[in-house]
């Protein structure tokens, strides 16, 4: 029984929509185990988001395959992929992307509603997640009534609501001030530590990179460096 | 929750939603009111035709109307009329003589149909007495009196109590002429009738025409309700096989055609309004979908499947249409009910309307079933209109949509 949750085999991605084909990712091999706290770093255009999208089943590789928990998601149909994402992958986006007409509590509960979980289970999990992110008192606030940091914490709770295999976070701190970013990373670290939740970040942000246990550097669509590090865990240091 | 999200999505841009609801409301209100208006006009025309001209059923000699022969009478017309009067569904019966004649005065002449009636019976069938604009209805103690239409009066320059000469061929084939004194002048909503139809008493006309007592050319039957005519006509056809029994729809095929065409016109009117609304809805929903590409992409990314997204967009559209129906149709009902009681005065166009036999007061009316039909059509149209924006939302690729600003 392997501990690998993400397994990318010889993955390449070339965009052919424009007049000139653009190679975004070239023959990447990547294994991420359960409980890892990984930062994908690199300059703009290095392929971080493309790789993240392929790992998350949002985009299909041109060649190669991606396995999540041993299941090949490369050739899944759209509806299969959507269902797979619902039960296996949590997403946190740079722009928070909460549903504006729902409250914080409802945004979190919504994912479990899609999973058709019973009401009691949904409510209990929502309550726990709101406590974990420290926003119990903002349960009935709509996204417009929350600060950027608070919205991103709700987004993290939403990503975790479905009890996914791992969470993909695309530049999660890019729109946050230092205090909010540190607070968010504290929450993610805690979830990683206490619940062995796997996090994969695409980021430019040193505050995230410093907290990562593993840093994968992409340059021109290839892995230039893949190192384990001892994270700096104090948010005050960032 | 999806339905709630759909509902709340509508109010993210309240002005846009209100505009489309208002346009839907106005379209449905206008459509229903126009249909109610025309339906009211048609109903009135039918009622007028029945009460003043055709009655519900008419009985004739089988060859009456095919040959201009004064001898084509119902031999025992008087007895048949008495028997018919005993039936519960029958309100009134009037046996008539109908003779093509020439009416003349010193100022001119006109071809007319002289209708010989029993004043008491005729008054119950056509309410002729109510439409006397000048003079009075028949006085049975007087003889040789005539009631003419306003147009004929003008044409022949007749005044009350002046004489009119009626010339016609009698049963023996001889030309007969007799003078009748003008007792009254009637008005009608049809200028053609006013000009061509005059009434005399049957007891005066029959001896001149050589028609035996009890004989009639026509028996007009007025019923208590409009929906008994076909059933009674079928019974009478069975009972009087040697006579021609016709309902008002048989007698006035143009009226039957008008009724039959009405539903088609209604669907055409509503169809045109709905086509315009469909474009409005498609435009609004397309804008709503395109504005929310990123949000829809996120929903797909986090696991909301395409059927749910499709359902959500459809829900939003149907809610818009429902809101339009909920406001527009009751408003139409209120207007139709109000004007159905007070009427809409079109007297400014009375001459034009009279040419086509319409009254100048129109009382709009629309059966309840039509409101449901219009509502159902509007909802069906909105579902149809929602398909394109909803399909558009399904074509989004989550990875690209998430990056949309």
XYZ file of C-alpha atoms in Angstrom:
643
model
C 0.000 0.000 0.000
C 1.629 3.223 -1.193
C 1.305 6.585 0.506
C 1.396 8.496 -2.794
C -1.616 10.688 -3.433
C -0.400 12.467 -6.564
C 1.579 10.689 -9.229
C 2.386 12.546 -12.463
C 4.048 10.387 -15.139
C 5.925 12.061 -17.929
C 3.395 14.862 -18.113
C 3.633 17.432 -20.910
C 1.282 20.171 -21.961
C 1.378 22.135 -25.193
C -1.208 24.824 -25.953
C -2.039 24.876 -29.644
C -4.898 27.396 -29.637
C -2.690 30.345 -30.684
C -0.777 30.821 -33.928
C 2.338 29.329 -32.343
C 2.195 26.226 -30.113
C 3.266 27.016 -26.555
C 4.938 24.323 -24.497
C 3.855 24.915 -20.894
C 5.013 21.691 -19.235
C 7.674 19.239 -20.447
C 7.906 15.630 -19.346
C 7.410 16.155 -15.659
C 7.565 13.260 -13.212
C 6.196 14.104 -9.809
C 5.153 12.136 -6.724
C 3.515 13.747 -3.757
C 2.769 11.701 -0.665
C 0.013 12.067 1.865
C 0.647 14.788 4.420
C 3.107 16.759 2.326
C 3.124 20.576 2.367
C 4.492 21.419 -1.073
C 5.192 24.725 -2.755
C 5.448 24.882 -6.543
C 7.573 27.924 -7.277
C 9.079 29.559 -10.287
C 8.868 32.660 -12.429
C 5.731 33.657 -14.289
C 5.153 31.370 -17.255
C 7.156 28.550 -15.737
C 4.099 26.263 -15.738
C 3.098 26.266 -12.039
C -0.612 26.859 -12.613
C -0.699 24.538 -15.627
C 0.786 21.743 -13.551
C -1.612 22.497 -10.722
C -4.567 22.415 -13.137
C -3.500 19.048 -14.490
C -3.029 17.589 -11.028
C -6.474 18.918 -10.152
C -8.138 17.504 -13.257
C -9.043 20.962 -14.508
C -6.890 20.511 -17.597
C -5.701 17.409 -19.427
C -2.039 16.785 -20.268
C -1.052 16.539 -23.930
C 1.021 13.478 -23.111
C 1.604 11.455 -19.966
C -0.839 10.708 -17.209
C -1.839 11.871 -13.754
C -2.850 9.400 -11.053
C -4.642 10.478 -7.895
C -4.574 7.806 -5.223
C -3.683 5.352 -7.956
C -6.608 6.338 -10.194
C -5.740 7.627 -13.658
C -7.718 10.850 -14.146
C -6.189 11.706 -17.519
C -8.824 10.097 -19.684
C -11.827 10.730 -17.505
C -14.865 12.386 -19.100
C -15.850 15.868 -17.924
C -18.695 14.757 -15.671
C -16.553 11.969 -14.190
C -13.819 14.498 -13.520
C -16.223 16.924 -11.856
C -17.484 14.148 -9.612
C -13.922 13.018 -8.914
C -12.887 16.543 -7.946
C -15.913 16.861 -5.700
C -14.880 13.871 -3.615
C -11.100 13.981 -3.851
C -9.681 17.444 -4.434
C -10.025 20.728 -2.596
C -9.327 24.019 -4.352
C -8.249 27.387 -3.006
C -8.031 30.198 -5.536
C -6.119 33.455 -5.561
C -9.332 35.502 -5.825
C -11.174 33.493 -3.139
C -14.065 32.785 -5.515
C -16.730 32.186 -2.928
C -20.363 32.151 -4.038
C -21.342 35.754 -3.359
C -25.009 35.108 -2.613
C -24.302 32.510 0.088
C -23.121 33.101 3.643
C -19.776 31.791 4.913
C -21.525 28.823 6.490
C -23.498 28.085 3.323
C -20.406 28.339 1.132
C -18.804 25.608 3.212
C -21.957 23.508 3.429
C -22.630 23.814 -0.301
C -19.871 21.330 -1.208
C -21.297 18.733 1.172
C -24.720 19.389 -0.276
C -23.324 18.523 -3.693
C -21.975 15.344 -2.098
C -25.489 14.625 -0.825
C -24.371 14.273 2.773
C -27.107 14.171 5.440
C -28.009 17.485 7.017
C -26.742 16.649 10.524
C -23.382 15.609 9.085
C -23.174 18.782 7.011
C -23.990 21.055 9.905
C -21.544 19.356 12.263
C -18.709 19.504 9.722
C -19.462 23.136 8.844
C -19.426 24.094 12.514
C -16.091 22.317 13.070
C -14.500 23.937 10.018
C -15.706 27.393 11.011
C -14.127 26.825 14.411
C -10.890 25.593 12.783
C -10.605 28.748 10.696
C -11.674 30.948 13.605
C -14.745 32.378 11.913
C -17.602 30.927 13.956
C -18.811 34.432 14.645
C -18.914 35.211 10.900
C -20.973 32.167 9.921
C -23.875 34.214 8.594
C -21.787 36.872 6.882
C -21.790 36.963 3.097
C -18.430 37.160 1.276
C -18.901 40.865 0.626
C -19.051 41.441 4.363
C -15.746 39.627 5.034
C -12.178 40.854 4.646
C -9.913 39.265 2.034
C -8.180 37.163 4.681
C -11.468 35.993 6.129
C -12.786 35.113 2.676
C -9.687 33.063 1.958
C -10.077 31.223 5.264
C -13.659 30.390 4.284
C -12.295 29.213 0.919
C -9.883 26.894 2.757
C -12.753 25.563 4.866
C -14.777 25.023 1.698
C -11.844 23.145 0.138
C -11.649 20.900 3.180
C -15.403 20.376 3.529
C -15.475 17.400 1.204
C -12.612 15.667 3.118
C -10.438 15.649 -0.005
C -7.267 13.654 -0.620
C -5.385 16.907 -1.030
C -5.844 20.659 -1.411
C -4.521 22.607 -4.393
C -3.992 26.279 -3.671
C -3.195 28.630 -6.545
C -1.439 31.739 -5.168
C -3.633 31.682 -2.032
C -1.867 34.582 -0.336
C -1.384 36.819 -3.354
C -4.293 39.096 -2.445
C -3.696 39.124 1.321
C -1.831 41.421 3.648
C 0.959 39.968 5.821
C -1.154 39.355 8.894
C -3.952 37.677 6.944
C -1.466 35.582 4.966
C 0.273 34.447 8.140
C -3.023 33.602 9.774
C -4.120 31.604 6.733
C -0.836 29.705 6.601
C -1.083 28.966 10.313
C -4.469 27.371 9.717
C -3.195 25.340 6.769
C -0.127 24.203 8.685
C -2.275 23.144 11.590
C -4.582 21.136 9.311
C -1.528 19.593 7.678
C -0.025 18.701 10.995
C -3.174 17.562 12.821
C -5.160 15.923 10.014
C -2.289 14.947 7.702
C -3.973 16.997 4.972
C -1.814 17.306 1.855
C -1.393 20.850 0.512
C 0.119 21.799 -2.836
C 0.637 25.512 -3.456
C 1.537 27.356 -6.552
C 3.154 30.537 -5.300
C 5.553 33.399 -5.711
C 5.141 34.347 -2.087
C 8.169 33.899 0.153
C 5.882 33.682 3.167
C 4.435 30.483 1.713
C 7.747 29.149 0.458
C 9.301 29.525 3.898
C 6.512 27.458 5.456
C 6.680 24.653 2.841
C 8.293 21.346 3.735
C 9.086 20.682 0.099
C 9.796 23.241 -2.586
C 9.578 22.288 -6.269
C 11.037 24.883 -8.603
C 9.765 24.997 -12.154
C 11.662 26.706 -14.938
C 10.415 26.696 -18.536
C 7.944 23.923 -17.812
C 10.515 21.591 -16.268
C 11.353 20.743 -12.685
C 14.608 22.546 -12.055
C 14.824 21.746 -8.381
C 12.929 19.602 -5.867
C 14.127 19.994 -2.284
C 12.906 19.132 1.166
C 13.392 21.865 3.751
C 12.739 22.593 7.357
C 9.912 25.090 7.346
C 9.904 28.313 9.318
C 6.735 27.835 11.282
C 6.377 31.142 13.066
C 4.102 33.437 11.222
C 5.651 36.440 12.943
C 8.917 35.716 11.093
C 7.385 36.090 7.641
C -30.130 25.447 -2.127
C -29.677 25.548 -5.896
C -33.069 27.175 -6.296
C -32.188 29.676 -3.598
C -28.870 30.455 -5.291
C -30.697 30.897 -8.604
C -33.212 33.264 -6.998
C -30.508 35.303 -5.271
C -28.447 35.425 -8.452
C -31.346 37.249 -10.080
C -31.073 40.031 -7.534
C -27.336 40.554 -7.925
C -28.254 42.915 -10.726
C -31.709 44.039 -9.612
C -32.151 46.680 -12.297
C -31.555 44.174 -15.081
C -33.901 41.629 -13.539
C -36.594 44.223 -12.915
C -36.357 45.472 -16.496
C -36.831 41.978 -17.916
C -39.636 41.205 -15.440
C -41.329 44.475 -16.378
C -41.000 43.765 -20.084
C -42.388 40.263 -19.534
C -45.183 41.698 -17.418
C -46.031 44.364 -19.995
C -45.928 41.867 -22.847
C -48.226 39.411 -21.094
C -50.554 42.129 -19.877
C -50.790 43.652 -23.341
C -51.198 40.263 -25.012
C -53.905 39.105 -22.637
C -55.700 42.456 -22.791
C -55.675 42.576 -26.585
C -57.031 39.044 -26.721
C -59.660 39.951 -24.097
C -60.580 43.030 -26.130
C -61.073 41.074 -29.340
C -62.811 38.266 -27.504
C -65.174 40.872 -26.034
C -65.857 42.302 -29.496
C -66.523 38.864 -30.925
C -68.765 37.867 -28.011
C -70.748 41.058 -28.447
C -71.053 40.549 -32.145
C -72.300 37.015 -31.551
C -74.733 38.168 -28.882
C -75.975 40.976 -31.099
C -76.314 38.682 -34.075
C -78.254 36.149 -32.003
C -80.454 38.590 -30.173
C -81.222 40.957 -33.052
C -80.939 38.954 -36.187
C -80.273 35.254 -36.243
C -81.582 33.942 -32.910
C -80.167 30.549 -31.877
C -82.026 28.327 -34.306
C -84.046 28.977 -37.413
C -86.441 26.636 -39.185
C -87.180 26.978 -42.897
C -88.703 25.134 -45.805
C -85.894 22.956 -47.263
C -85.839 25.000 -50.462
C -86.061 28.381 -48.759
C -83.136 30.512 -49.695
C -82.272 28.407 -52.732
C -85.233 29.667 -54.764
C -86.825 33.092 -54.427
C -90.267 31.528 -54.177
C -92.851 32.936 -51.837
C -94.503 29.507 -51.714
C -91.611 27.876 -49.882
C -93.369 28.114 -46.544
C -93.618 25.961 -43.432
C -97.228 24.884 -43.743
C -97.944 24.403 -40.048
C -95.479 27.033 -38.826
C -97.875 28.394 -36.222
C -98.357 24.975 -34.603
C -94.666 24.180 -34.637
C -93.982 27.521 -32.963
C -96.489 26.691 -30.238
C -94.930 23.251 -29.663
C -91.453 24.728 -29.490
C -92.529 27.276 -26.931
C -93.307 24.391 -24.546
C -89.659 23.296 -24.407
C -87.747 24.276 -21.280
C -84.605 25.416 -23.082
C -86.592 27.708 -25.382
C -86.968 31.300 -24.285
C -89.001 32.668 -27.171
C -90.237 31.699 -30.636
C -91.255 33.938 -33.499
C -92.764 32.716 -36.784
C -92.060 35.141 -39.637
C -92.949 35.845 -43.215
C -90.083 36.998 -45.395
C -90.791 38.599 -48.702
C -88.416 40.327 -51.092
C -89.989 43.634 -51.970
C -89.361 47.056 -53.382
C -89.944 49.947 -50.985
C -90.705 53.243 -52.646
C -91.562 56.826 -51.812
C -91.695 59.953 -53.901
C -87.997 60.434 -53.140
C -86.700 57.053 -54.182
C -86.841 53.294 -53.878
C -84.854 50.458 -52.355
C -84.825 46.679 -52.422
C -85.809 45.362 -49.015
C -86.844 42.257 -47.159
C -90.259 42.739 -45.647
C -90.467 40.741 -42.464
C -93.962 39.928 -41.335
C -94.054 39.327 -37.605
C -96.428 38.865 -34.716
C -95.425 41.916 -32.670
C -95.679 40.257 -29.268
C -93.684 37.166 -30.260
C -91.067 39.080 -32.235
C -90.425 41.453 -29.352
C -89.421 38.478 -27.200
C -87.010 37.096 -29.780
C -85.270 40.168 -31.209
C -86.126 42.834 -28.624
C -86.959 44.992 -31.639
C -89.046 47.272 -29.438
C -85.932 48.271 -27.475
C -84.182 49.644 -30.543
C -86.899 52.013 -31.709
C -85.118 55.361 -31.990
C -88.085 57.296 -33.294
C -91.828 56.619 -33.149
C -93.013 53.471 -31.438
C -93.213 49.710 -31.744
C -96.234 48.126 -33.414
C -99.607 49.045 -32.069
C -101.712 45.920 -32.713
C -104.853 47.998 -32.903
C -103.463 49.756 -35.957
C -103.109 48.135 -39.372
C -100.676 48.576 -42.214
C -97.885 50.060 -40.118
C -94.204 49.523 -40.810
C -91.000 49.850 -38.824
C -88.007 50.808 -40.908
C -84.310 51.182 -40.298
C -82.612 54.559 -39.865
C -80.605 54.225 -43.095
C -83.674 53.363 -45.137
C -85.456 56.309 -43.576
C -82.657 58.600 -44.691
C -82.477 57.060 -48.134
C -86.199 57.352 -48.797
C -86.485 60.630 -46.847
C -89.345 59.317 -44.772
C -90.840 60.813 -41.650
C -93.074 59.174 -39.103
C -96.626 58.490 -40.254
C -95.674 59.001 -43.875
C -96.510 56.264 -46.318
C -94.218 53.782 -47.945
C -95.274 51.654 -50.905
C -94.215 48.021 -50.797
C -94.323 46.144 -54.090
C -93.786 42.394 -54.327
C -94.895 39.269 -56.130
C -97.666 37.382 -54.330
C -98.247 33.647 -54.092
C -100.262 33.740 -57.283
C -97.352 35.269 -59.156
C -98.995 38.653 -59.476
C -97.354 41.925 -58.588
C -98.969 43.418 -55.510
C -98.488 46.820 -53.996
C -99.649 48.190 -50.678
C -99.096 51.339 -48.669
C -97.744 51.090 -45.129
C -97.502 53.962 -42.672
C -94.220 54.466 -40.829
C -94.855 53.759 -37.145
C -91.291 53.633 -35.953
C -87.631 53.814 -36.944
C -85.167 51.323 -35.515
C -81.399 51.517 -35.241
C -78.966 48.690 -35.535
C -75.235 48.228 -35.204
C -75.273 47.203 -38.860
C -75.975 49.830 -41.477
C -76.690 47.101 -44.053
C -79.542 45.773 -41.909
C -80.906 49.265 -41.282
C -81.077 49.811 -45.016
C -82.497 46.495 -46.158
C -84.813 45.139 -43.495
C -88.223 46.434 -42.533
C -90.897 44.980 -40.292
C -94.615 44.802 -40.848
C -97.276 42.816 -39.039
C -97.781 39.298 -40.412
C -101.547 39.720 -40.233
C -101.248 42.613 -42.744
C -98.698 40.992 -45.007
C -100.109 37.447 -45.245
C -103.371 38.328 -47.035
C -101.528 40.610 -49.453
C -99.030 37.879 -50.239
C -101.675 35.188 -50.512
C -100.190 33.127 -47.720
C -102.560 31.051 -45.611
C -102.899 31.700 -41.875
C -100.478 29.552 -39.833
C -97.917 29.408 -42.655
C -94.459 30.908 -42.093
C -91.279 31.283 -44.052
C -89.145 31.207 -40.959
C -89.432 30.235 -37.311
C -86.811 31.928 -35.124
C -86.015 30.286 -31.790
C -84.223 32.048 -28.955
C -82.804 29.864 -26.165
C -82.023 30.662 -22.548
C -78.317 29.843 -22.984
C -75.904 29.794 -25.901
C -74.679 26.257 -25.389
C -77.962 24.398 -25.944
C -78.312 25.217 -29.626
C -76.575 22.206 -31.164
C -78.405 19.716 -28.965
C -81.834 21.195 -29.673
C -81.055 21.516 -33.377
C -80.181 17.814 -33.479
C -83.469 16.952 -31.758
C -85.483 19.110 -34.120
C -83.743 17.698 -37.192
C -84.879 14.306 -36.008
C -88.393 15.498 -35.327
C -88.964 17.633 -38.444
C -87.179 15.717 -41.139
C -88.908 17.632 -43.951
C -87.700 21.021 -42.699
C -84.328 22.695 -42.646
C -83.067 23.292 -39.104
C -80.026 25.538 -38.751
C -78.185 26.977 -35.812
C -76.806 30.496 -35.885
C -73.391 29.059 -36.785
C -74.905 27.364 -39.848
C -76.762 30.525 -40.782
C -73.712 32.710 -40.416
C -70.669 30.733 -41.561
C -68.558 33.895 -41.372
C -69.353 34.053 -37.651
C -68.345 30.413 -37.216
C -65.137 31.111 -39.108
C -64.490 34.139 -36.906
C -64.853 32.046 -33.740
C -62.745 29.232 -35.137
C -60.080 31.704 -36.256
C -60.012 33.487 -32.925
C -57.872 30.855 -31.216
C -55.421 30.940 -34.093
C -55.231 34.733 -33.863
C -54.713 34.452 -30.130
C -51.771 32.108 -30.591
C -50.326 34.359 -33.290
C -50.578 37.472 -31.077
C -49.098 35.699 -28.072
C -46.497 34.070 -30.298
C -45.299 37.448 -31.617
C -45.111 38.882 -28.097
C -43.277 35.822 -26.825
C -40.763 35.866 -29.672
C -39.868 39.436 -28.683
C -39.622 38.364 -25.060
C -37.491 35.354 -25.917
C -34.858 37.642 -27.423
C -34.952 39.803 -24.285
C -34.583 36.790 -22.035
C -31.780 35.266 -24.106
C -29.918 38.576 -24.047
C -30.341 39.044 -20.301
C -29.417 35.499 -19.378
C -26.509 35.440 -21.773
C -25.161 38.572 -20.116
C -25.732 37.007 -16.711
C -23.863 33.857 -17.733
C -20.984 35.656 -19.424
C -20.561 37.986 -16.455
C -20.314 34.995 -14.149
C -17.940 32.859 -16.179
C -15.364 32.751 -13.393
C -17.952 31.866 -10.793
C -19.413 29.125 -12.973
C -15.874 27.852 -13.632
C -15.240 27.708 -9.882
C -18.496 25.830 -9.329
C -17.397 23.274 -11.923
C -13.935 23.104 -10.390
C -15.220 22.396 -6.896
C -17.530 19.683 -8.118
C -20.840 21.078 -9.309
C -21.752 18.968 -12.291
C -23.004 20.298 -15.588
C -26.600 19.219 -15.117
C -26.777 21.229 -11.895
C -25.285 24.296 -13.564
C -27.726 23.870 -16.454
C -30.559 23.511 -13.949
C -29.451 26.620 -12.066
C -29.405 28.805 -15.197
C -32.755 27.373 -16.312
C -34.158 28.081 -12.846
C -33.028 31.694 -13.012
C -34.762 32.153 -16.359
C -37.955 30.407 -15.314
C -38.071 32.508 -12.150
C -37.826 35.668 -14.248
C -40.668 34.450 -16.442
C -42.720 33.350 -13.437
C -42.287 36.751 -11.832
C -43.454 38.368 -15.096
C -46.476 36.025 -15.231
C -47.341 36.520 -11.563
C -47.486 40.282 -12.024
C -48.598 40.551 -15.666
C -51.476 38.098 -15.830
C -53.322 39.275 -12.689
C -52.872 42.824 -13.953
C -54.422 41.786 -17.259
C -57.217 40.021 -15.365
C -57.865 43.161 -13.290
C -57.976 45.398 -16.380
C -60.179 43.005 -18.335
C -62.542 42.612 -15.370
C -62.709 46.368 -14.831
C -63.287 47.269 -18.478
C -65.530 44.215 -18.826
C -67.887 45.993 -16.433
C -67.441 49.614 -17.513
C -66.825 48.933 -21.193
C -64.492 50.769 -23.564
C -66.198 53.525 -25.499
C -65.258 53.504 -29.188
C -67.964 55.928 -30.280
C -65.356 58.046 -32.052
C -65.132 55.240 -34.573
C -68.836 54.360 -34.575
C -69.371 54.746 -38.322
C -66.524 52.449 -39.195
C -67.571 49.907 -36.605
C -71.201 49.967 -37.776
C -70.083 48.984 -41.267
C -68.758 45.744 -39.809
C -71.641 45.226 -37.398
C -69.731 46.046 -34.206
C -71.096 47.928 -31.208
C -69.360 51.112 -30.104
C -69.002 49.876 -26.512
C -66.622 46.967 -26.139
C -66.675 44.837 -23.002
C -63.413 42.848 -22.881
C -63.722 39.331 -21.581
C -61.348 36.393 -21.322
C -62.096 32.947 -19.925
C -59.865 31.823 -17.042
C -58.441 29.006 -19.112
C -56.847 31.553 -21.462
C -54.824 33.073 -18.608
C -53.420 29.653 -17.820
C -52.751 28.992 -21.489
C -50.915 32.313 -21.892
C -48.950 31.673 -18.685
C -48.025 28.172 -19.845
C -46.924 29.521 -23.223
C -44.809 32.203 -21.547
C -43.132 29.636 -19.309
C -42.532 27.296 -22.237
C -41.008 30.209 -24.160
C -38.755 31.098 -21.241
C -37.571 27.489 -20.961
C -36.824 27.607 -24.674
C -35.054 30.954 -24.267
C -32.984 29.606 -21.383
C -31.551 26.727 -23.360
C -28.975 28.764 -25.263
C -27.495 30.643 -22.262
C -27.587 27.451 -20.214
C -25.783 25.522 -22.933
C -23.290 28.364 -23.201
C -22.533 27.971 -19.512
C -21.810 24.283 -20.046
C -19.222 25.046 -22.703
C -17.029 26.812 -20.188
C -13.723 25.192 -19.383
C -13.150 25.543 -15.649
C -9.397 26.132 -15.947
C -9.980 29.044 -18.359
C -13.143 30.365 -16.740
C -11.475 30.689 -13.330
C -8.959 33.092 -14.818
C -11.625 35.369 -16.330
C -11.863 38.765 -14.704
